[in-house]
Short mmCIF file of C-alpha atoms and ligand atoms in Angstrom, two decimals:
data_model
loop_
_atom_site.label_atom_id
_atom_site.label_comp_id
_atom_site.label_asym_id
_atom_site.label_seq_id
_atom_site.Cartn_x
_atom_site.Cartn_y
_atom_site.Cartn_z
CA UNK S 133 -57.31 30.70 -145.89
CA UNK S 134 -54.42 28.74 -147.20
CA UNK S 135 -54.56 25.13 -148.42
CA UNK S 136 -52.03 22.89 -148.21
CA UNK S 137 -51.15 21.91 -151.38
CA UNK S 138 -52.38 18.06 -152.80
CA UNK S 139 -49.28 16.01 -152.16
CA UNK S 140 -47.65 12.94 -150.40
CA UNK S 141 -49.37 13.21 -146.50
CA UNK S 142 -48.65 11.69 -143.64
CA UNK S 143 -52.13 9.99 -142.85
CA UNK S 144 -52.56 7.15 -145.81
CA UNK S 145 -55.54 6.54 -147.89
CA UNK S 146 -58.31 9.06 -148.48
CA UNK S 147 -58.97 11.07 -145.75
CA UNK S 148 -62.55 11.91 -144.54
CA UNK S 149 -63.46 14.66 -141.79
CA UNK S 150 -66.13 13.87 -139.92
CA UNK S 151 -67.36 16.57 -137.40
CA UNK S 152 -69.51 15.72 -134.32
CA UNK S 153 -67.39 12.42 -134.68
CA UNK S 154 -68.78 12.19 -130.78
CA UNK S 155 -72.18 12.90 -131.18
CA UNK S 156 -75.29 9.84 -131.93
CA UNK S 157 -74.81 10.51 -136.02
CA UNK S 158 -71.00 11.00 -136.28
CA UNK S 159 -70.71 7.74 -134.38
CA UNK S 160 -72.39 5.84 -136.88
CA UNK S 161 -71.15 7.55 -139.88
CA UNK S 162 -67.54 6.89 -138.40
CA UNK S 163 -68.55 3.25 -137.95
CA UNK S 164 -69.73 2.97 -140.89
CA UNK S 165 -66.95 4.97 -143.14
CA UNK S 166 -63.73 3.55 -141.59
CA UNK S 167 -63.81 0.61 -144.24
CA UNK S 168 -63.42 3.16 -147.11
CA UNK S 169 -61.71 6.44 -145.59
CA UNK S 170 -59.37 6.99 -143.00
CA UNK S 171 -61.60 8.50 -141.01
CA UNK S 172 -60.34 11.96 -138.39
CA UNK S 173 -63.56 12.24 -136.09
CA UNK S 174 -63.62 15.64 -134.78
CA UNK S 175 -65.02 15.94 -131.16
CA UNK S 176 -64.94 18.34 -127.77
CA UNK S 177 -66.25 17.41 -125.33
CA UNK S 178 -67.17 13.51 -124.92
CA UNK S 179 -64.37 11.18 -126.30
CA UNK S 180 -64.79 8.75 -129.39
CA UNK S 181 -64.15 5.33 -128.65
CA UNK S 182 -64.01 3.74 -132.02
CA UNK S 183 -61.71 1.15 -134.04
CA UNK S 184 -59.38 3.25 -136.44
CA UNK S 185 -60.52 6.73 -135.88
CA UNK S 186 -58.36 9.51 -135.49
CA UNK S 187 -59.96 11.75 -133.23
CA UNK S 188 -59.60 15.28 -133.23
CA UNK S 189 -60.40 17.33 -129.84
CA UNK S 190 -61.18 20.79 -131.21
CA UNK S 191 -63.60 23.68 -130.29
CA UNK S 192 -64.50 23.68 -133.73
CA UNK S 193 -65.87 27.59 -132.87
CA UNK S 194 -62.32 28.54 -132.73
CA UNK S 195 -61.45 29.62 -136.19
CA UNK S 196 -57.44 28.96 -135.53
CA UNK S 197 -58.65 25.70 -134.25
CA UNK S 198 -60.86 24.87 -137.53
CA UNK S 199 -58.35 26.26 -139.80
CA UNK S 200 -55.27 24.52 -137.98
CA UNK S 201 -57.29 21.02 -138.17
CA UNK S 202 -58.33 21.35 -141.77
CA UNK S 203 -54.87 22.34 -142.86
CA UNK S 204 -52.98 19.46 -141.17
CA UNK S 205 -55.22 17.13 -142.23
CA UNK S 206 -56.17 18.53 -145.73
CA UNK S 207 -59.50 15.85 -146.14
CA UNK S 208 -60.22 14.68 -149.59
CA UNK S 209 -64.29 14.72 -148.16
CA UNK S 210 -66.21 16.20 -145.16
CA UNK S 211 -69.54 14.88 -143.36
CA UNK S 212 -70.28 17.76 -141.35
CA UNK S 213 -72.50 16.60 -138.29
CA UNK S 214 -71.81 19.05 -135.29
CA UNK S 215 -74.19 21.40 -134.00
CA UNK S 216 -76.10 23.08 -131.47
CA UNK S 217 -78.74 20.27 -131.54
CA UNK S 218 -80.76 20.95 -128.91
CA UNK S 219 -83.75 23.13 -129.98
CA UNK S 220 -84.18 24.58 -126.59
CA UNK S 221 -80.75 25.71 -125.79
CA UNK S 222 -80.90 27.43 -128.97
CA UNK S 223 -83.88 29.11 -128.24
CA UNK S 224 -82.51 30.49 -125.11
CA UNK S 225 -78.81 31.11 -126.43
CA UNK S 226 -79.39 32.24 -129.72
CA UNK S 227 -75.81 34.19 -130.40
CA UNK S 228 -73.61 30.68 -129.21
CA UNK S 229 -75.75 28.43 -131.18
CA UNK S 230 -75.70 30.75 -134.19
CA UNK S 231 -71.81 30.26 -133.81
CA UNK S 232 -72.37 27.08 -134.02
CA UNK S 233 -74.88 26.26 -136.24
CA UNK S 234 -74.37 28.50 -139.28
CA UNK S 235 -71.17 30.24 -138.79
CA UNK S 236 -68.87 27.22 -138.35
CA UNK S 237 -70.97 25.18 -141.50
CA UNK S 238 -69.85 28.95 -143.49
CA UNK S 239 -66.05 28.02 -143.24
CA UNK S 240 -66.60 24.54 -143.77
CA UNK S 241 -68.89 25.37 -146.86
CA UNK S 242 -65.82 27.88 -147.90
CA UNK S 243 -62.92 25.12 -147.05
CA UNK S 244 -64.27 22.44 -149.45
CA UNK S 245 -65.43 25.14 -152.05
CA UNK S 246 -62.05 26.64 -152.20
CA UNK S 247 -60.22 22.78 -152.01
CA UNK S 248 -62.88 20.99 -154.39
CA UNK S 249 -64.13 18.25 -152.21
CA UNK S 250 -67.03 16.47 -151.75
CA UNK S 251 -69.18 17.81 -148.55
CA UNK S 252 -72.41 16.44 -147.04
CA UNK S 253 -73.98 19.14 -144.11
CA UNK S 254 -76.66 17.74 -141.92
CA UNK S 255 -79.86 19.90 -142.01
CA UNK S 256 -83.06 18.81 -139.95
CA UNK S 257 -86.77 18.67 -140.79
CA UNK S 258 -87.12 21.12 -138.06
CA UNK S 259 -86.74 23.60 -141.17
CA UNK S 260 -90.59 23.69 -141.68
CA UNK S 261 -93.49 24.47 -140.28
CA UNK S 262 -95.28 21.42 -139.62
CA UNK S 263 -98.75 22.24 -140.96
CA UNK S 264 -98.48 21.30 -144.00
CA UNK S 265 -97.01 17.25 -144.70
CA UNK S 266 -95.16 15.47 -146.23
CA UNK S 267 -92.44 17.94 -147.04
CA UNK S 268 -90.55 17.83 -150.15
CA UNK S 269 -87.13 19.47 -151.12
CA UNK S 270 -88.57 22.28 -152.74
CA UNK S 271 -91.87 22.64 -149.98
CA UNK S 272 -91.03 26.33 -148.22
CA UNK S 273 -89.28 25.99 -145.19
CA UNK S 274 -90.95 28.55 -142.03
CA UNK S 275 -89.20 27.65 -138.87
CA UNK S 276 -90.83 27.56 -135.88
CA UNK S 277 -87.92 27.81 -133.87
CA UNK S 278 -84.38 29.53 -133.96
CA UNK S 279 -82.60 26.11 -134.05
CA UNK S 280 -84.93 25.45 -137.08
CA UNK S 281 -84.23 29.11 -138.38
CA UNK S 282 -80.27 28.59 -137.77
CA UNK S 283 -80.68 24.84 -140.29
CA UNK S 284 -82.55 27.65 -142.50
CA UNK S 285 -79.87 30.08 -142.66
CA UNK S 286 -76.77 27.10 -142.77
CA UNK S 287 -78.76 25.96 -146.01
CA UNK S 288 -78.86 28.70 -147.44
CA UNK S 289 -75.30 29.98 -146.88
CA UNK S 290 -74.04 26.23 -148.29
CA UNK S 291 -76.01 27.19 -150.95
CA UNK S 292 -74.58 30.46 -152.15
CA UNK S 293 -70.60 29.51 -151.35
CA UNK S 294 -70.87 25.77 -152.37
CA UNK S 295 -73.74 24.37 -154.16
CA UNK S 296 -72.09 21.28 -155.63
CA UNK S 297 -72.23 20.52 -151.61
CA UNK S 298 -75.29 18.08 -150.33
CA UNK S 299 -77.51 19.38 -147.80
CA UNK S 300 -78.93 16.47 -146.17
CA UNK S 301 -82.24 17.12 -143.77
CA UNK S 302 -82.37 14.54 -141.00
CA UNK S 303 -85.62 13.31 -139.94
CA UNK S 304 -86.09 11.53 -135.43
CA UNK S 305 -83.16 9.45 -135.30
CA UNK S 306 -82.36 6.41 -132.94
CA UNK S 307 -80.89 3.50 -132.11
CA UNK S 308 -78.00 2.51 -129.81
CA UNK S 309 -74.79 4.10 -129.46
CA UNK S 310 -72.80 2.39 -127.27
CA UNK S 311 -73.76 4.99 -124.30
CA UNK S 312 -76.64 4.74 -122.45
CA UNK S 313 -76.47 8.62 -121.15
CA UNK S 314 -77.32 10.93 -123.86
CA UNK S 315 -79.39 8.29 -125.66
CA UNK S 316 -83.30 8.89 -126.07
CA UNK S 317 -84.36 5.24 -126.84
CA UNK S 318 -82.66 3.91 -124.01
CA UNK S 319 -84.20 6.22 -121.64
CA UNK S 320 -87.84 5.59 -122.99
CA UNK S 321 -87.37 1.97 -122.93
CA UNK S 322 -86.15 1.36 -119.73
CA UNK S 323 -88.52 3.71 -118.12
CA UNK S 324 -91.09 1.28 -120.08
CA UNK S 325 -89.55 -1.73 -118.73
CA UNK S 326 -89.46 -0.20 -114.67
CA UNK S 327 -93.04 0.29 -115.30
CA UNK S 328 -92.30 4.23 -115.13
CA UNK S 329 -95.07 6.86 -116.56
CA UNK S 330 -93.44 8.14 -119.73
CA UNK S 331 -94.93 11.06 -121.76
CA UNK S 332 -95.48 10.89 -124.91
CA UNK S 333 -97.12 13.13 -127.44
CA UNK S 334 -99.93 12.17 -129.36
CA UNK S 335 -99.89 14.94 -132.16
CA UNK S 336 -96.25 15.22 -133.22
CA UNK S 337 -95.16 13.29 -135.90
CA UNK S 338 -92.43 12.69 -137.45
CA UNK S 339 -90.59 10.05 -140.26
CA UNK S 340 -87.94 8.26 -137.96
CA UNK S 341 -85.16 6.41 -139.20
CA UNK S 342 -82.43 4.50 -136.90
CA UNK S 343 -79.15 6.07 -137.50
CA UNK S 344 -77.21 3.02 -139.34
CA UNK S 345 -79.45 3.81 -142.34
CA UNK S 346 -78.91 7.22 -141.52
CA UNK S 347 -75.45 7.00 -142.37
CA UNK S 348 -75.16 4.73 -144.93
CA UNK S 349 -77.76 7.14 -147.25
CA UNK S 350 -74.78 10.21 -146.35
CA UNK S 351 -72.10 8.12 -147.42
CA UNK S 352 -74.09 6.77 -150.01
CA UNK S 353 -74.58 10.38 -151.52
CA UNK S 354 -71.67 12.02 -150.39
CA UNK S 355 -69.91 13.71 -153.61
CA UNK S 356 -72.40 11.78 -155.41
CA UNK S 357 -75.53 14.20 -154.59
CA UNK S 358 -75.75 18.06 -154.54
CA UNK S 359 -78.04 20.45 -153.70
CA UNK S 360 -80.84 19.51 -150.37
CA UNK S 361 -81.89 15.87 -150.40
CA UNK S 362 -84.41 14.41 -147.76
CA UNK S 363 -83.46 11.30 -145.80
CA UNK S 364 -86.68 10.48 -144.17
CA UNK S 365 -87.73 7.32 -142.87
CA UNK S 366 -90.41 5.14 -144.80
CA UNK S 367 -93.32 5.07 -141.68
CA UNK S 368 -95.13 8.37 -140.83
CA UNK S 369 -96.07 7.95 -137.10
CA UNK S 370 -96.33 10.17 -133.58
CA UNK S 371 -93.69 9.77 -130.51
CA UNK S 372 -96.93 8.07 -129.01
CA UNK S 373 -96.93 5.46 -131.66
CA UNK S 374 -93.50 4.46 -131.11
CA UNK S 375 -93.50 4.45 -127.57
CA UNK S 376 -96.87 1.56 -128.07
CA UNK S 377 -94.97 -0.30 -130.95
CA UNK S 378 -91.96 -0.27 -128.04
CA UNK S 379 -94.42 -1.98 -125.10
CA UNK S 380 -95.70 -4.03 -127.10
CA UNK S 381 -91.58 -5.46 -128.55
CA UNK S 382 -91.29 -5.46 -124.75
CA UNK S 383 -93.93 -7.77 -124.24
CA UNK S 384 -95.39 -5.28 -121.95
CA UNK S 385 -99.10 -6.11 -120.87
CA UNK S 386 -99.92 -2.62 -119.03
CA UNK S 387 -99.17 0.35 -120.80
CA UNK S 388 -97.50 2.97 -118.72
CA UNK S 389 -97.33 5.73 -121.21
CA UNK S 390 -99.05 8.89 -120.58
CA UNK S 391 -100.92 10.16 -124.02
CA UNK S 392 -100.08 14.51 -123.66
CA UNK S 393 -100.33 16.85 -126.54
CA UNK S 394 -97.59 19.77 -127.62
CA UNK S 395 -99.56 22.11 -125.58
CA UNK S 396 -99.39 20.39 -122.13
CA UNK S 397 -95.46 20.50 -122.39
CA UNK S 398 -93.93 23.56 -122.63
CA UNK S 399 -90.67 24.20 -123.07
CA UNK S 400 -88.78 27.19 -125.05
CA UNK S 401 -88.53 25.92 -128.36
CA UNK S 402 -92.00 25.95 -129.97
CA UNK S 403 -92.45 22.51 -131.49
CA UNK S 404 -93.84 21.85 -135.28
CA UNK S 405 -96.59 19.38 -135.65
CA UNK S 406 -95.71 17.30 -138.42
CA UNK S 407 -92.99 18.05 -140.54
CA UNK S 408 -92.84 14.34 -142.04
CA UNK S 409 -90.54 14.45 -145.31
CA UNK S 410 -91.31 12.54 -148.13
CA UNK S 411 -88.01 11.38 -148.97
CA UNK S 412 -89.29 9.86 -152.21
CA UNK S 413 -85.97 11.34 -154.27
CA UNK S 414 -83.77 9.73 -152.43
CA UNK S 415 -85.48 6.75 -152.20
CA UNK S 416 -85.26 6.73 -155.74
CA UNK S 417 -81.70 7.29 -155.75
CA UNK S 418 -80.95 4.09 -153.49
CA UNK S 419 -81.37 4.81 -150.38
CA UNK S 420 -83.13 2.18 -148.21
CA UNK S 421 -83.57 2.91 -145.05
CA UNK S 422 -84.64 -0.05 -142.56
CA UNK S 423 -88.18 -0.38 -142.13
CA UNK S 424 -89.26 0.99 -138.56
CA UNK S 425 -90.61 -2.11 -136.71
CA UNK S 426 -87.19 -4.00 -137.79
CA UNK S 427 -85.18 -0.88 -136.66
CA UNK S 428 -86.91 -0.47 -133.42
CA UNK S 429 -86.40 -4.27 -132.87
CA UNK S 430 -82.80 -3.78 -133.14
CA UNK S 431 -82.49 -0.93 -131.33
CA UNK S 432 -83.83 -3.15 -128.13
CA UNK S 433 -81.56 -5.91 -129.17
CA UNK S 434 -78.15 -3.51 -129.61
CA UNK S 435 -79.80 -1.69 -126.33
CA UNK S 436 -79.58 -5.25 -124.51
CA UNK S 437 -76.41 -6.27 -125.91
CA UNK S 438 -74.55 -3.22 -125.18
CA UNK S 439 -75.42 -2.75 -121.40
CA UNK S 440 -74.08 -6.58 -121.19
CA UNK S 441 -70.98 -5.50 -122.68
CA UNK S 442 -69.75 -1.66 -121.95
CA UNK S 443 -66.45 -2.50 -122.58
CA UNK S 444 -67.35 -4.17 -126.11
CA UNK S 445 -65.47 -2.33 -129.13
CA UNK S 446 -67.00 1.35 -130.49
CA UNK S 447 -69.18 2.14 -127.32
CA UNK S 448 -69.59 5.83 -126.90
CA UNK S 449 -68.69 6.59 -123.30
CA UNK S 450 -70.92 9.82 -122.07
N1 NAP H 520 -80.62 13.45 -133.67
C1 NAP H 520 -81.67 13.80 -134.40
O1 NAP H 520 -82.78 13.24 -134.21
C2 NAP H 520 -81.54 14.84 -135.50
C3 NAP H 520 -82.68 15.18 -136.25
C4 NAP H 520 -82.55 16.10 -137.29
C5 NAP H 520 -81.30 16.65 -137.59
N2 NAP H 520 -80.21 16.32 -136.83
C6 NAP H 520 -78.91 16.91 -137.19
O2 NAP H 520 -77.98 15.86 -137.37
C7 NAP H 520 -76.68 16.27 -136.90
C8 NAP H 520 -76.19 15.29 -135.85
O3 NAP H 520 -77.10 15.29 -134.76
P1 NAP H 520 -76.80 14.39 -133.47
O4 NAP H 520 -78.11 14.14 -132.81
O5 NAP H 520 -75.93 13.26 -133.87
O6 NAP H 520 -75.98 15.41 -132.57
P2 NAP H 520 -75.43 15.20 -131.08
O7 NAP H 520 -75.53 13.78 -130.66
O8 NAP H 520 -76.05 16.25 -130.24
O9 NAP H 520 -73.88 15.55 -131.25
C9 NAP H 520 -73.45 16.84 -131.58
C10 NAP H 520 -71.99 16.75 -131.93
O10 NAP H 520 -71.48 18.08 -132.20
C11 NAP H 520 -70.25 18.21 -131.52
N3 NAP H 520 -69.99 19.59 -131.17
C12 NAP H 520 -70.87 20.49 -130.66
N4 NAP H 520 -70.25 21.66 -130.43
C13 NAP H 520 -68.95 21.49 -130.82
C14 NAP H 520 -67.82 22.34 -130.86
N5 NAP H 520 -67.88 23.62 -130.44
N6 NAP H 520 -66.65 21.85 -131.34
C15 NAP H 520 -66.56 20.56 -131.77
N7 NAP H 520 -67.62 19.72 -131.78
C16 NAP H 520 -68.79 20.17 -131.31
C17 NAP H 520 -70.41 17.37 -130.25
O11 NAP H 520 -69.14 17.06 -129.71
P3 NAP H 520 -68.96 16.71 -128.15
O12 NAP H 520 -70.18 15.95 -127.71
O13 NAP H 520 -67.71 15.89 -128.10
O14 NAP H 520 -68.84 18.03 -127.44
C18 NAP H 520 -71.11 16.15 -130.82
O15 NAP H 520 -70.17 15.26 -131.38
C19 NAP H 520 -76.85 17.69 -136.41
O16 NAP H 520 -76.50 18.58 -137.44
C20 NAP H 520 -78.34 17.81 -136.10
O17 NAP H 520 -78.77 19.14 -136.20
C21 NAP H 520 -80.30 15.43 -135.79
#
């Protein structure tokens, strides 16, 4: 690989890649990093839509692609967000997503090794098992799934070609985007609000956090932290539990949500139980994510306020 040597460049300021610049995470990290970096969002195939990001349309797969980007732009710091993120596709296309998922966070790993710079990779909690709760950084991971499996086998390779790199596993995220395709919460809630049946399960939990607080703790830690670091929300609670704390910040008097359990929904990616994190180090370490009834309120409000305006500034057309 050859780097371009640190000198006068044509993009100003301090230059931060972040990858998956399109996707719900990237979009907030952008959002929130564009005070401090000069931020080059790299996306493929949905656009970004955001005040003073550069965005990059690769097929970050593409190793000429990668290494032309990387070069041109030589980034003093990388957030590395893309991925394969749905657990089923994975299961059923285990070579592309493997491409994906581990192979293309191995050259990034090996970019910022070999150039010196900060780099925060997004991991998942999908890494354990789920019978065993509250995870902490050093709890064994035991995948259930291959997408879970390909987080594994990113960490690890991060691990052994960068380790001053942070390794950041996400918990549930939500909150509004700007797009109303491609976004869980607003599915769920307006389903809730037509009166439609909505199924929820009652025996998967998770530690949720809304992704503004999300991506402050990556900035917060990025070059700052090393090594895997939990980002966990503060409230322990089931997809059943949210959708009844939803109705009832809806003001809805009959419930239309259908109570099922992991075994009355199968799909191809087995599903853990509970693989809450305790995110107690970082906590620790500053980060504060917002508390869950606060974040779900504002996810209805930004919701609201973004289907009145689809033409206000940052939405994230689908
Ligand atoms: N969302 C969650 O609840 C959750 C939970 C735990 C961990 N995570 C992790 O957090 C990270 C972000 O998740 P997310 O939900 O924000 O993801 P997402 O919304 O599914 O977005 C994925 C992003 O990856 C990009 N991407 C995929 N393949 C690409 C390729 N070949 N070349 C270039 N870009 C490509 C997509 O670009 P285009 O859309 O433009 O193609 C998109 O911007 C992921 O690492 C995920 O595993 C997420």
């Amino acid at each position: 690989m050859i780097l371009v040597p640190k000198q006068k460049h044509p993009i100003p300021g301090k230059r931060l890649i972040v990858t998956g610049a399109s996707g719900f995470l990237g979009w907030h990290i952008c959002r929130k990093a564009v005070d401090e970096w000069t931020v080059c969002g790299v996306h493929r195939s949905h656009p970004i839509h955001l005040n003073g990001i550069r965005a990059i349309n690769i097929d970050i797969t593409d190793r000429h692609q990668f290494e032309k980007t990387f070069q041109e732009i030589n980034p003093d710091a990388v957030v590395h967000t893309a991925a394969a993120t749905d657990p089923n596709w994975c299961q059923v296309y285990p070579e592309g997503s493997e491409i994906m998922n581990v192979t293309v966070t191995s050259w990034i790993a090996e970019w910022c090794a070999e150039s010196q710079i900060p780099l925060a990779f997004t991991s998942s909690d999908l890494v354990f098992e789920g019978m065993d709760p509250p995870y902490h950084e050093d709890s064994p991971t035991n995948p259930v799934c291959r997408y879970g499996e390909q987080k594994v086998r990113a960490e690890q390779t991060i691990g052994e070609i960068y380790p001053e790199a942070l390794v950041c596993r996400m918990p549930l995220m939500f909150g509004w985007t700007g797009s109303e395709l491609n976004n869980l919460d607003y599915h769920v809630i307006q389903s809730l609000r037509r009166g439609e049946t909505v199924s929820l399960f009652t025996d998967e939990y998770r530690t949720p956090v809304d992704g503004e607080s999300a991506a402050k703790g990556i900035l917060h830690f990025l070059g700052k932290a090393r090594g895997v670091l939990h980002l966990g929300g503060k409230t322990r609670i089931s997809r059943y539990g949210m959708g009844k704390k939803l109705e009832d910040m809806l003001g809805l008097k009959e419930s239309t949500i259908n109570p099922v359990k992991q075994k009355d929904i199968v799909k191809p990616a087995p599903r853990p139980a509970d693989v809450s994190l305790n995110s107690s180090k970082a906590f620790g370490m500053g980060y504060d994510p917002m508390a869950l009834d606060s974040a779900l309120e504002e996810a209805i409000k930004n919701l609201d306020a973004g289907r009145r305006s689809r033409l206000h500034q940052g939405s994230r057309p689908a």
